[in-house]
Rosetta silent file (secondary structure, phi, psi, omega in degrees, C-alpha in Angstrom):
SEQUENCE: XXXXXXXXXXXXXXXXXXXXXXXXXXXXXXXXXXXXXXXXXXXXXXXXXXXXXXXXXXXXXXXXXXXXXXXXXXXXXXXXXXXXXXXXXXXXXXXXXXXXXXXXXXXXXXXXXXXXXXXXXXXXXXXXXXXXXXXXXXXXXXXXXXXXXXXXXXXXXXXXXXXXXXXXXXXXXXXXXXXXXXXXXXXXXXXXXXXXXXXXXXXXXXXXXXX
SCORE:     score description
SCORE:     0.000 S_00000001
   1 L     0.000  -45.791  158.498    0.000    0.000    0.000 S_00000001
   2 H   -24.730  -67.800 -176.168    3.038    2.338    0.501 S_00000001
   3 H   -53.312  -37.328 -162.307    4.211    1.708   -3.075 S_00000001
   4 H   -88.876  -12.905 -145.076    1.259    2.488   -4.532 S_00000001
   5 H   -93.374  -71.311  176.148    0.841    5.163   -2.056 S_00000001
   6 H   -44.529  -49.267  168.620    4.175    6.510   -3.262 S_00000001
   7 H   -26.997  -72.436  166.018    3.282    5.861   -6.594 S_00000001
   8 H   -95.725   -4.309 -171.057    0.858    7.990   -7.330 S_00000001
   9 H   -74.130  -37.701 -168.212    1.842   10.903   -4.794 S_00000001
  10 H   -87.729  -14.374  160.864    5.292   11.173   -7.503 S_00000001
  11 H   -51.300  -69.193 -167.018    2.623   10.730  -10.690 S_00000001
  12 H   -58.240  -68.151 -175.641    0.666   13.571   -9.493 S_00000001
  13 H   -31.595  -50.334  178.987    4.512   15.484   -8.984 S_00000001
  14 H   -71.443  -23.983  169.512    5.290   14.504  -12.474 S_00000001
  15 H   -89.796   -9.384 -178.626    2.050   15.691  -13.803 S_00000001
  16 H  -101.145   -6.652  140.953    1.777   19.111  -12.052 S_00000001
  17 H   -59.841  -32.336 -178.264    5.771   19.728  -13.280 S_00000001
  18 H   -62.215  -33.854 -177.393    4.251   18.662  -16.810 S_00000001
  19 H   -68.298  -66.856  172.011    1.894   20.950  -16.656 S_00000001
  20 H   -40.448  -71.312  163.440    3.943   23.761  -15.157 S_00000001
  21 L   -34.439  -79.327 -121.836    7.013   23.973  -16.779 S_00000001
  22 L   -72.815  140.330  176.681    6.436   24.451  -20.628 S_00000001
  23 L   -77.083   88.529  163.636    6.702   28.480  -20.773 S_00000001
  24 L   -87.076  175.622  161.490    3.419   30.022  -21.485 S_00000001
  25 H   -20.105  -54.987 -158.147    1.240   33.330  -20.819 S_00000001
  26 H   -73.215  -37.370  178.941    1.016   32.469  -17.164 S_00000001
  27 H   -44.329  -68.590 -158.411    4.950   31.631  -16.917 S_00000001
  28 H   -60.621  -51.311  171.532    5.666   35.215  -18.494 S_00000001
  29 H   -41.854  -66.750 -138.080    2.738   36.945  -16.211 S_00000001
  30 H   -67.234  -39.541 -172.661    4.116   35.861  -13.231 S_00000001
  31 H   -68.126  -43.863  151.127    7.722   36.733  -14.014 S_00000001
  32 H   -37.117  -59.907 -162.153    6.606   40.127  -15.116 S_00000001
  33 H   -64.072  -29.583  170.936    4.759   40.817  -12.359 S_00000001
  34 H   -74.394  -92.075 -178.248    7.638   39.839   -9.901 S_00000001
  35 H     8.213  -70.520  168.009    9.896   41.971  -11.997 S_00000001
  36 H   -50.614  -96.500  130.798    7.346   44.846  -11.832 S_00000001
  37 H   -50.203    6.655  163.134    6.513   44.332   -8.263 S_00000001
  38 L   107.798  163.168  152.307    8.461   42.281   -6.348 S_00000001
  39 H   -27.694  -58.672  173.626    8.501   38.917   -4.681 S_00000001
  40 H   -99.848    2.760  168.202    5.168   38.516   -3.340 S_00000001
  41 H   -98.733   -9.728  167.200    2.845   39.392   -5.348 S_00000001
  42 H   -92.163    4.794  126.873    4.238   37.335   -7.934 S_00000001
  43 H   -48.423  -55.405  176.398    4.092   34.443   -5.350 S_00000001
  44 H   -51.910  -59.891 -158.784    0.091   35.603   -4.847 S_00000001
  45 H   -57.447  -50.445  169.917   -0.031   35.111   -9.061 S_00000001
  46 H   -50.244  -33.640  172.589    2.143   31.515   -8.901 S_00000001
  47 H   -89.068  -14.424  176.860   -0.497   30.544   -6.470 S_00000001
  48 H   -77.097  -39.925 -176.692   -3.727   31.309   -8.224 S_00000001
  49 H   -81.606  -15.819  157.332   -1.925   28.846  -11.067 S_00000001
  50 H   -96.600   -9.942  163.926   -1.538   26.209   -9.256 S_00000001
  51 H   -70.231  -13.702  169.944   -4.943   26.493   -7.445 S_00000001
  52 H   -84.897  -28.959  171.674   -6.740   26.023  -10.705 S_00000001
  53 H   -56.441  -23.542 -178.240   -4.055   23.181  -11.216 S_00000001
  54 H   -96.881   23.504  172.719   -5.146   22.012   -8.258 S_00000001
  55 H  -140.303  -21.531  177.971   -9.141   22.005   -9.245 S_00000001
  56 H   -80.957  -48.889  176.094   -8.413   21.351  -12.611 S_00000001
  57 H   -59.678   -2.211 -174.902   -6.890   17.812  -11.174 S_00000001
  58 H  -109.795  -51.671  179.453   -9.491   16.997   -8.834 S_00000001
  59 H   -38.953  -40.928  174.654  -12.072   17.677  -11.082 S_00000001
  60 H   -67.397  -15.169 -168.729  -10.107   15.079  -13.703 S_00000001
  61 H   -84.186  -66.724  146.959  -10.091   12.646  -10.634 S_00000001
  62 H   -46.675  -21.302  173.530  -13.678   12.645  -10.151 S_00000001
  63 H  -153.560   73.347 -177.528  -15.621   13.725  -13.291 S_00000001
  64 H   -96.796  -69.558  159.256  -12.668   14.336  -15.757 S_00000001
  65 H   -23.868  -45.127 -179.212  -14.359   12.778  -19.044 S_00000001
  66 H   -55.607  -47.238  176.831  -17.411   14.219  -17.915 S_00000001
  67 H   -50.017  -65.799 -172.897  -16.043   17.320  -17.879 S_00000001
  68 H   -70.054  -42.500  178.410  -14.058   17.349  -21.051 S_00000001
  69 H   -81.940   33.462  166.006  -17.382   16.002  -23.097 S_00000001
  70 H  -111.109  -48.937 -164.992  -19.277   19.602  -21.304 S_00000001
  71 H  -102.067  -20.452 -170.090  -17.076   21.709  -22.329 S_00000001
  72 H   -44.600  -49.637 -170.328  -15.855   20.522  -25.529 S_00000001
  73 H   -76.257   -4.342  158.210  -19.047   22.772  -27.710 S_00000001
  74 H  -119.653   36.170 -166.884  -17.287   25.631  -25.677 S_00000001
  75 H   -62.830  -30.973  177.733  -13.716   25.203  -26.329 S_00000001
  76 H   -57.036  -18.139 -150.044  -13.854   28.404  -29.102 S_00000001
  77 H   -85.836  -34.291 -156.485  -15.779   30.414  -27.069 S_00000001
  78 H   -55.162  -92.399  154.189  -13.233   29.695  -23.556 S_00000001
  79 H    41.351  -65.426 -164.037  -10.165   30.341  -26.219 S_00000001
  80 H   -78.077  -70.671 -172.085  -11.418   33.336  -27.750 S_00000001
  81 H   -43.520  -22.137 -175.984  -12.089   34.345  -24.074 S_00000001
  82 H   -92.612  -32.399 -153.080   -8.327   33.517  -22.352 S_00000001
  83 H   -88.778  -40.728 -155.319   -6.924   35.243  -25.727 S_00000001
  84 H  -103.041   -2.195  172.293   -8.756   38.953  -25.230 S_00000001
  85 H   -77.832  -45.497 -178.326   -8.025   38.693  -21.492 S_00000001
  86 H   -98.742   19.160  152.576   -4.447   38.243  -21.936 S_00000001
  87 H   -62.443  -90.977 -175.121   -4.194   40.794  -24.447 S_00000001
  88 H   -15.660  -56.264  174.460   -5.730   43.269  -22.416 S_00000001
  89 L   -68.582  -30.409  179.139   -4.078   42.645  -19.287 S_00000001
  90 L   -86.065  -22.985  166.442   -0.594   42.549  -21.112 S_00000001
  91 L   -96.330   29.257 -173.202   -1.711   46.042  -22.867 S_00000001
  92 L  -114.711  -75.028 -167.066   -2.922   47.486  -19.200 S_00000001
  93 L   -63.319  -26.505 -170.294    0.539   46.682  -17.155 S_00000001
  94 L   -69.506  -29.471 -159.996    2.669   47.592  -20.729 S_00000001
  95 H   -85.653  -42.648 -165.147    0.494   51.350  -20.266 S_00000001
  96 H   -97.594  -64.281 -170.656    1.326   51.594  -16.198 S_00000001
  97 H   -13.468  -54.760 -162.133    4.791   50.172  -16.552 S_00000001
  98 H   -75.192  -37.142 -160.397    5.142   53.267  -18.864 S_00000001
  99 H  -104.565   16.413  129.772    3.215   55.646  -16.756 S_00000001
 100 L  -104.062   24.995  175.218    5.604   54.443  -13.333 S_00000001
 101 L   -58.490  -43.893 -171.461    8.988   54.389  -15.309 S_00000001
 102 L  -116.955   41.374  164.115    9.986   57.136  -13.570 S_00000001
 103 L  -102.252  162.647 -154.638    9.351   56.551  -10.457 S_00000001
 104 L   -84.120  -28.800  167.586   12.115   55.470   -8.071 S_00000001
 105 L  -143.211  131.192 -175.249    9.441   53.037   -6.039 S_00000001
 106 L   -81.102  164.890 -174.522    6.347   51.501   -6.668 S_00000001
 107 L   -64.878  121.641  172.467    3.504   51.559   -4.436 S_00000001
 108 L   -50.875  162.516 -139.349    3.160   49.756   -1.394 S_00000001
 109 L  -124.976   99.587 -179.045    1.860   46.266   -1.856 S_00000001
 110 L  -117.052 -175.498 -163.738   -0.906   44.748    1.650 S_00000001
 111 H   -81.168    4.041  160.189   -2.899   41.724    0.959 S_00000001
 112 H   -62.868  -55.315  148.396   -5.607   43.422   -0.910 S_00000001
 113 H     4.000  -81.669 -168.609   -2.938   43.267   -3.911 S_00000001
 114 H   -66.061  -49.738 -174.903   -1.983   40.033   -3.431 S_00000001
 115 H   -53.410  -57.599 -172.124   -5.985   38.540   -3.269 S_00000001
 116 H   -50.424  -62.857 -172.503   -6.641   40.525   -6.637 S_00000001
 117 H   -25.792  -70.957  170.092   -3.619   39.045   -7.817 S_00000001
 118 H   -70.038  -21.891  170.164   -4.164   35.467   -7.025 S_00000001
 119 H   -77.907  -57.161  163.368   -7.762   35.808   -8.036 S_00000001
 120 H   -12.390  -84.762 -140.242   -6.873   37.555  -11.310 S_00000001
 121 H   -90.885  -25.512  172.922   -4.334   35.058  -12.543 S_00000001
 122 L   -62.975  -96.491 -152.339   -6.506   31.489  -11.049 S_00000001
 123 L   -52.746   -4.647  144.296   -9.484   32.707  -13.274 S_00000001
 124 L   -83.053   -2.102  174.485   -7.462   33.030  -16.042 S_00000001
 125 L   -91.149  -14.073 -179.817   -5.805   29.906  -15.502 S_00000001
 126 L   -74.739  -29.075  166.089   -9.650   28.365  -15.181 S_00000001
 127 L   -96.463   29.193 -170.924   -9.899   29.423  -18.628 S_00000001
 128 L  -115.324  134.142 -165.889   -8.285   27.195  -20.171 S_00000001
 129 L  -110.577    9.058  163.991   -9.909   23.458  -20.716 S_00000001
 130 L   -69.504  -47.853 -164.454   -6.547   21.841  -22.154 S_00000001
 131 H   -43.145  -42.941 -171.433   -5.568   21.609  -18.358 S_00000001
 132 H   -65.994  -14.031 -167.229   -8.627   19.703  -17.479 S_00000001
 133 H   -87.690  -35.363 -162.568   -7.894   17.336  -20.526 S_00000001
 134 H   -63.322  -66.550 -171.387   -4.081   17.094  -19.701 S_00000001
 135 H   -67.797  -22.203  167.923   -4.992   15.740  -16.254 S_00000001
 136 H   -47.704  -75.175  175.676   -8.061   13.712  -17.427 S_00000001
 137 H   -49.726  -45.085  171.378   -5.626   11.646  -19.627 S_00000001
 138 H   -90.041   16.727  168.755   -3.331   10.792  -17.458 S_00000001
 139 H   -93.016  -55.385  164.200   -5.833    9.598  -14.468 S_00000001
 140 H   -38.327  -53.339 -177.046   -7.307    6.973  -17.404 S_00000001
 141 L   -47.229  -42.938 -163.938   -3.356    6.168  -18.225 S_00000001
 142 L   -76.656  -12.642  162.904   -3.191    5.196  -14.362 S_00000001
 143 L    51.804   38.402  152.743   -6.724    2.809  -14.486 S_00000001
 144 L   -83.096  105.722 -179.215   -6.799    2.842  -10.455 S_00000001
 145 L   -90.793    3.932 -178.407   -9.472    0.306   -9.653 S_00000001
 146 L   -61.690  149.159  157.119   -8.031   -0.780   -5.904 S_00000001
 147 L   -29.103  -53.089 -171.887   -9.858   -0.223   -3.243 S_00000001
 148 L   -75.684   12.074 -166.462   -7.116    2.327   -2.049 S_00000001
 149 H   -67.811  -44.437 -177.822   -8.019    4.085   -5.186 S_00000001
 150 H   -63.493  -75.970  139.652   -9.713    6.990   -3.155 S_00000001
 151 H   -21.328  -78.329 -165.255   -6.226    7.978   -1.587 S_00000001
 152 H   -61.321    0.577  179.045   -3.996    7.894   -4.463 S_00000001
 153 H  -103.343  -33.389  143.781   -6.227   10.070   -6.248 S_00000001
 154 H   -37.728  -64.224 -176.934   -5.879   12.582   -2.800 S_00000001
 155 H   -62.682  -66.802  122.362   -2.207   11.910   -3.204 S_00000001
 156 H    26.398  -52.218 -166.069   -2.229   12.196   -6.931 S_00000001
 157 H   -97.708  -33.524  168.521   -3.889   15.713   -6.512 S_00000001
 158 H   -81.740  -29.935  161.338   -1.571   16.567   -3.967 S_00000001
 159 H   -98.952   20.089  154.145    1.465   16.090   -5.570 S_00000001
 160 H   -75.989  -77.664  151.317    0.202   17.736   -8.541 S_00000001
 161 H   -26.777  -66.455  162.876   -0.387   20.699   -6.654 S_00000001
 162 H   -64.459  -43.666  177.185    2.640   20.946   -4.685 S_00000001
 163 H   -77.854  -34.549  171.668    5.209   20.690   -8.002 S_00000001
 164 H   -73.327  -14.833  160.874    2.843   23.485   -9.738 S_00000001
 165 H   -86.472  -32.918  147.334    3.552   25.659   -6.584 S_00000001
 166 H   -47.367  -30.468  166.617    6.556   24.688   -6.291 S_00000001
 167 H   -82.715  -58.198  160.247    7.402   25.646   -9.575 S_00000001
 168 H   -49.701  -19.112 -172.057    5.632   29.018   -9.876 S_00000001
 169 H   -76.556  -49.378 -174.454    7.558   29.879   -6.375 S_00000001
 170 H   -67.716  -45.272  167.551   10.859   29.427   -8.092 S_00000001
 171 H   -60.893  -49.601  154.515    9.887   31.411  -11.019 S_00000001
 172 H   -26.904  -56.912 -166.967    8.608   33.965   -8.330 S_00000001
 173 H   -63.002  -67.216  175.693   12.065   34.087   -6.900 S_00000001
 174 H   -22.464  -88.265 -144.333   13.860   34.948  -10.510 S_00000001
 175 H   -63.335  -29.019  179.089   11.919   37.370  -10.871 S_00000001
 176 H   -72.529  -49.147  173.586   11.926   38.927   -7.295 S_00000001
 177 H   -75.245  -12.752  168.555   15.441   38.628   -7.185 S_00000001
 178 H   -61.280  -35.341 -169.814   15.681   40.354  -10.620 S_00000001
 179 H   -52.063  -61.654 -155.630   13.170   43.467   -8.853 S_00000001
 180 H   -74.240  -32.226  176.130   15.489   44.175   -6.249 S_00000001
 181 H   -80.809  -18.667  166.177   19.090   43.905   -8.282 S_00000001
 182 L   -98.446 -169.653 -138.590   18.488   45.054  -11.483 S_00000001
 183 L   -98.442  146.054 -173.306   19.131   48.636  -12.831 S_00000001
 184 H   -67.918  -51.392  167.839   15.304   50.608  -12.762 S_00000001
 185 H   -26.410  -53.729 -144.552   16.061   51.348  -16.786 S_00000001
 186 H   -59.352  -37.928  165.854   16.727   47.839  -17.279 S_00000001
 187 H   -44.379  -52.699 -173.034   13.620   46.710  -14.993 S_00000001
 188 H   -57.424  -63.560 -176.659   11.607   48.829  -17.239 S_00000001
 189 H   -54.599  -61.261  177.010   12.891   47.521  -20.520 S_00000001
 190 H   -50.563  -56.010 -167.648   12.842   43.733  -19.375 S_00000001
 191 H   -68.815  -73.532 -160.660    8.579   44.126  -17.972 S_00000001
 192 H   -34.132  -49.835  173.353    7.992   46.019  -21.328 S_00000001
 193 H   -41.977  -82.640  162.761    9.499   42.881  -23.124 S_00000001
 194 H    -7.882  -86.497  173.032    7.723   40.724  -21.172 S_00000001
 195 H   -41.893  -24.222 -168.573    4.057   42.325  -21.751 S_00000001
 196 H   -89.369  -41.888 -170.154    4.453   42.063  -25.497 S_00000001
 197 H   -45.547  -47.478 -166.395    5.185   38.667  -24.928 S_00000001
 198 H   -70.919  -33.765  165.267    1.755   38.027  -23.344 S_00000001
 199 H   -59.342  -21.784  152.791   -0.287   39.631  -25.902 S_00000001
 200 H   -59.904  -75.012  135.146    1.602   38.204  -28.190 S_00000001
 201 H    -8.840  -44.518 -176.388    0.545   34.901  -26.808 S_00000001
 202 H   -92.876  -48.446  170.075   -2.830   36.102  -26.281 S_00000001
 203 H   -53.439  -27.950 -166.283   -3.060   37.086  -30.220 S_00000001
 204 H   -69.432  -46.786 -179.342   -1.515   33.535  -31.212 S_00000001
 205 H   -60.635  -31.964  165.668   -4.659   31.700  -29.117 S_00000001
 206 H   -49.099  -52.049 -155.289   -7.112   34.256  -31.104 S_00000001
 207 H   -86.789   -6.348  174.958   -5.683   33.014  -34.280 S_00000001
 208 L    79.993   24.479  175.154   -5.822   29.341  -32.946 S_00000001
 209 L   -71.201  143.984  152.639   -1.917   29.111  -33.667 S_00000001
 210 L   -81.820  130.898 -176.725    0.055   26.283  -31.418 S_00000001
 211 L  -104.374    0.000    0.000    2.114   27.844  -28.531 S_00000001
């Protein structure tokens, strides 16, 4: 029971790194936004994305097929919808980057911030229904019918969860440690970069290009 225990707690690790890794929108938000602001609120953003990873995986553990055959007649519309959101939001922060270039400090940061943040960046991570498929598939690949099935899919979910926070935390840090050490020009230059990226991104999912 251990092994299998074990089993699926490092499945679920390996699928919420699978997930996590590959550089997308959400990668680039977060690093902006640590850039931009600092350590913790791009820790608040890294955490809204792995709380949808972590709802998008329980939902594949209990109704994941179900799920995917719901949503399927609204994959265009979620698509089109995740696409004009992260334009917008990458042509909102590229306008106040530009309108705080020249200030010397940005505004303090309390946990109203950080809640928008982390709400902000989960429902945009909610709108996307590859995640739900991506975890869906690999809960069929694992077929658990044991009895102990009911736990490894709690383990499964947790160690999903934990390597997508884990992962966003570490991207947090780059980016935090980038806030406080690099040159305010450079800071400037780098976030600007950054924002084009996501709208770029956000235009590719409009045109239905693969990213």
């Amino acid at each position: 029971m251990v092994s299998l225990s074990l089993e699926a707690f490092l499945s679920g690790v390996v699928a919420g790194y699978g997930i996590a890794i590959p550089i997308g929108p959400i990668a680039i938000l977060i690093l902006e936004l640590g850039l931009r602001r600092g350590f913790w609120i791009a820790f608040c953003a890294g955490a809204g994305a792995a709380s949808a990873d972590l709802i998008y995986a329980t939902i594949a553990v209990v109704a994941g097929t179900f799920l995917v055959s719901v949503l399927a007649p609204f994959a265009s519309i979620l698509r089109i919808a995740s696409a004009l959101v992260l334009i917008a939001m990458g042509a909102l922060l590229l306008l106040h980057g530009r309108s705080v270039s020249g200030r010397t400090q940005g505004p303090r940061l309390g946990a109203a911030s950080c809640m928008q943040t982390y709400g902000m960046v989960l429902g945009l991570t909610l709108l996307n229904p590859v995640t739900v498929a991506y975890f869906t598939t690999l809960i069929l690949g694992m077929r658990a019918d044991s009895p102990q099935s009911s736990v490894a899919a709690v383990l499964f979910v947790s160690g999903a969860f934990l390597a997508s926070l884990s992962w966003q935390s570490f991207l947090a840090s780059l980016s935090g440690i980038a806030h406080k050490h690099l040159p305010a020009k450079l800071q400037v230059a780098t976030s600007a970069i950054g924002n084009l990226v996501i709208m770029a991104f956000g235009v590719a999912i409009l045109l239905g290009l693969r990213i």
